[in-house]
Amino acid sequence: MPVEPPIATPTSLADAYAVLAGSTADDPITPIAGGTDVMVRITGEIGAPPARMVDLSRLDALRGITVDGGAVILGARTTYTEIRRSDACREHLPALVAAAATIGAAQIQNRGTLGGNIANASPAGDTLPVLLVLDAEVIVGGARGERSIPVADFWVAYRRTALAPDELILRIRIPVAGGREARFRKIGTRRAQAISKVVLALAWREGPGAATAGPARAWTDVRLALGSVADRPIRARATEAVLEGVAPTPATANAAAEALAAEIHPIDDVRSTADYRRAVAARALHRMIRDAAGW
Amino acid sequence: MTIRTSPSRTSTPVSPLRSGEAAHALVVPGGAVVPGRIQTASPLRREGPAKLTGEAKYADDLVFPGAWYGATIRSTDAHARFDGFDLDPAIDWSKIAVVTAQDIPGDNIVSLISDDQPVLVPVGGEIQHHAEPLVLLAAADRETLRHARHAVTLRTTSLAPVFDPLESDHVFAHYEITSGDLEQGFAEADLVLEGTYRVGHQEQLYIENNAMIAVPREDGGVTVHGSLQCPYYIHKAMKRSLKLSNEQAQVVQAETGGGFGGKEEYPSIVALHAALLALKAGKPVRMIYDRHEDLSATTKRHPAIVTHRTGLKLDGTLVAQDIEIVMDGGAYCTLTPVVLSRGALHSGGPYRCPNVRIRARATRTNTPPNGAFRGFGAPQTEFAAEVQLGRAAEALGISPLEIRRHNLYRIGDETPTGQILSESVAAEEVLERAAEAAEFEGVAARTAKDRDRRTGSGHVPGSPLRTTRDRTASGIGVALAFHGAGFTGSGEVKLASVASLELAADGQIRILTGSTEMGQGTKTIFPQLVAEELGVAVDDVDMAPQDTALVPDSGPTVASRTAMVVGGLLIQAARRLKATVEERNGGALFADVRAGDASAHGATRIDQKFEPYPHVHFDDETYRGDAYPAFGWAACVASVEVDLDSGEVTVHDVVAADDVGKVIHPVMAEGQVEGGTLQAIGYATIEEIKLRDGRYLNDRLATYIIPTALDAPRIHTILVEAPYSGVPHGAKGIGELPMDVGAPAVVAAIHDATGAWIHELPASPERILAALGVTPTAAAPTPHSATAADTTPAEPSAVDATIEAPITEGTDPRPDARTDPQPMRGPRDPDEPR
């Protein structure tokens, strides 16, 4: 094995911040929690291995799931298994639970963390579209204090985040909005241990009945987000606009599917094709609307 | 004929299906004792406890004090002249062993058939494929080695590569097999159906990567310990390239974590590399591949393009088959001629047809060499044959079961090589057993009704971007296959294998064979066969280690030949040993007197050499005669569910009926069928290698996708016994059979669900949606339509969606691939679309 990179194991946030004070963009200190992404890089066979690391395993401040002030707050070290088992998540965030259940398999779900999924910034990260449609905020901290970053602003480019080199992800705040519905679907390469070909999440709120002509009520606050169709997880805002303020009729679903196919620009790669991703994203959205409306 | 079904897990044969069959001479009467019959309970796997507890020593577990670590510097070009290499002077090269072609004492050739592949490309020589070995390094520790690997710069001059096997003019092998009068056959046909089928690479994906450790010997030779299938192939390669005597070259098999054909050829290269470094460094050298290197460089299943033109009568009778096969051999010959030969001999499927022409060729491309993989050419061509027959049935309005019943081989039928199938034919038995257990006809009637309903109004989307009311569609598919038992043609005669049995001076019974255990059960079934014959307990029989210093050359552990051929030799050896001992002890039973006999007479060893099977004649020049002494027969019924939104396929249930001649160990036999079926399902649905510039893009486990436990269907195994009389126990081999039949069954089931025929493996969701018209096809379609005579009874093209590859090459954007500073490194971001 290559020589292990030097690793610090702080036991308090203050200590962690002190370690990270030495982290710069050119010479970063890589945090490790579950390690499911970092450990793949450790051999140095895929790009440069981390040169210096900070171990988050003693930072209990990054753990726990609480419901507070109209939001579910998940510590950055919350594992996918903890999300799946959490009563709060199952009650308020079923779409996030559904996403967590599709990641890797049991071993990965036991180790991997929500904070890691966010920090890794993969365009295929399976929880990330859910966080986008639920208007989640990422609370990050460092020696200079804490700040909150809306997820929509968090992934700034391919594999790049708004996190400063000396900051840690502390927790994720997801507002619990009454009447909000959310759905999740992943199309992967197989039934487990699969990286997404397309992953999408949709959220909406049912508006007052007066807005519609038919029996179905109009949707408002529509959010649609996708992974694996761009260089980062994205919101499909043009398609959202098609769905916003109207009822989920067949005509609406058709228009939304067409809009989504026009809006995204996926690529051919080793896992799938641009044509497939575009068509399946549109069809998966069409199915979600169809299921929700019950026609 | 005897049938075993899995739920009972019985080792007592049950009654045959039809009373007419029971009268056949080859039927084993229930309860009768026949040679090689297993004892009542199947013994535990010999090496199982050690594997379960972690005691088993695989190559990388072996400790050799002071051993160095080896690495291979490989080409990053598909075709180039190797102009030389530079060593970064910043590194202290005195601490590193560097080996080039110049260090090879003997021939710079590693060969099984044709002398075209170098151990290392010499400076000034031609690089023929990506990941080809050029320079070897070894160092005392891994970190030094890692730095050294990065400090080698290759100098090459690019040459024009050839990637399309159809365009290549370098032919490794070609065959033509003809029978009857093709023109006359097509003239008699009521329907003439054409089709082109393509299959891609498949990786064996044994759990343990290739691994060898070479230890210099005091006599100037080298001993290698490693993961391998065929110790004597490596022994031969070492003698030739390292100029060693029989004794100086020693090959010892370590516990081996799977092979599937993937450790038939390439271990010779790994062993030679380790040995060259060991000789240079004067130290043991460990050459342990990681998964990326193994996937990038070692042999895969041959891609193939198979074109059929088939003539049938209205009632489904096959009257003409014109088949053309082109296999992609990759950059070197390896075993390609014999893979192609087996592919050609199986390309018509297990069906009687009086007028046949089979033309087969394999050509060279600048891609890593392809080689042996479970099925050995037959899965490729039998996939094409079965899909073609399924399309013919549809065109004629005949059920897929009925067209197979109508044409399948029966006793007395003649194959295209003129072989008369005089015994051990179980095509009908496996087909009927599988169809019955799967309730094929009832399920097919239901799925047909569902399909008709879906095509009604309200179910057809107005746009490819919309969903249909039905979320999924279910389908059922059947396929039938045969697999020639043992080596093709005169292969076994040329091998002249030897298996030995010894009653040692201490009274211990010991089996000495070169046949290897790689998870398939060699070490368990050999003692079973010998113990049964000698009348002793299974545990009284030992297996000598697979070490060329100890055991004879029993031929390679390939071609599903171990149970049949070497097992047969051991039974014969056991009979001779028993007779010898009993004779000199006044007819007393061997089991009662063996200890006394051993102390009185010392060791008794029987070396049993292969004798040609009676009445089996094959002419390798004309390709006429008995291509195989016998065939195994397999039927598969697959039930699938296709997600109509995404094209994702779930294989829910498989019924597999396999005739293996004789079941020796029911539990392990069932395991072979289950494992082979799952490997075939991967081949059918998800396993794919895309290439760009001759380089595999799916060269990591993150990108080369095989089924997980969640992707595995319920598999119901039915074992049928139609013994072959040429071997004492009747066994015909089992390992490869299920691999031949799974993929066409799944593709037929996808057709049953969706109405679309997929002509190319894998039948990926991308190809299925393209076939359904949801997404455009990237490549121009090749005509597959039926060109029928005037009386075509059905219009096949309405449902016969033409599918060509939406993916013809890798498209992962990787601008840095050619300037990759580290040979073998994968895409910079292997898990991401960008």
Coordinates of C-alpha atoms in Angstrom, one line a residue, chain B residues 42 81 105 115 122 244 293 318 334 356 375 389 467 493 553 620 698 723 751 759 795 799 815:
Chain B
S42 CA -23.0 -35.7 -1.4
R81 CA 6.1 1.1 -33.0
P105 CA 16.7 -16.1 -22.3
D115 CA 3.7 -18.0 -32.3
P122 CA 10.9 -5.5 -27.8
L244 CA 14.4 -24.3 -18.5
E293 CA -5.2 -4.1 -14.5
L318 CA -35.9 -26.2 -41.3
T334 CA -4.4 -17.0 -28.5
V356 CA -26.4 -26.1 -44.3
G375 CA -19.0 -21.6 -23.5
L389 CA -35.5 -19.4 -34.8
T467 CA -45.6 6.8 -20.5
V493 CA -6.4 -37.7 -28.8
D553 CA -0.3 -33.6 -17.3
D620 CA -9.6 -31.7 -38.8
N698 CA -15.5 -0.3 -18.7
P723 CA -25.3 -40.9 -20.1
H751 CA -39.7 -9.9 -27.2
H759 CA -30.4 -8.4 -32.1
E795 CA -45.8 -10.4 -42.0
V799 CA -43.1 -6.5 -35.0
P815 CA -9.1 14.4 -23.5

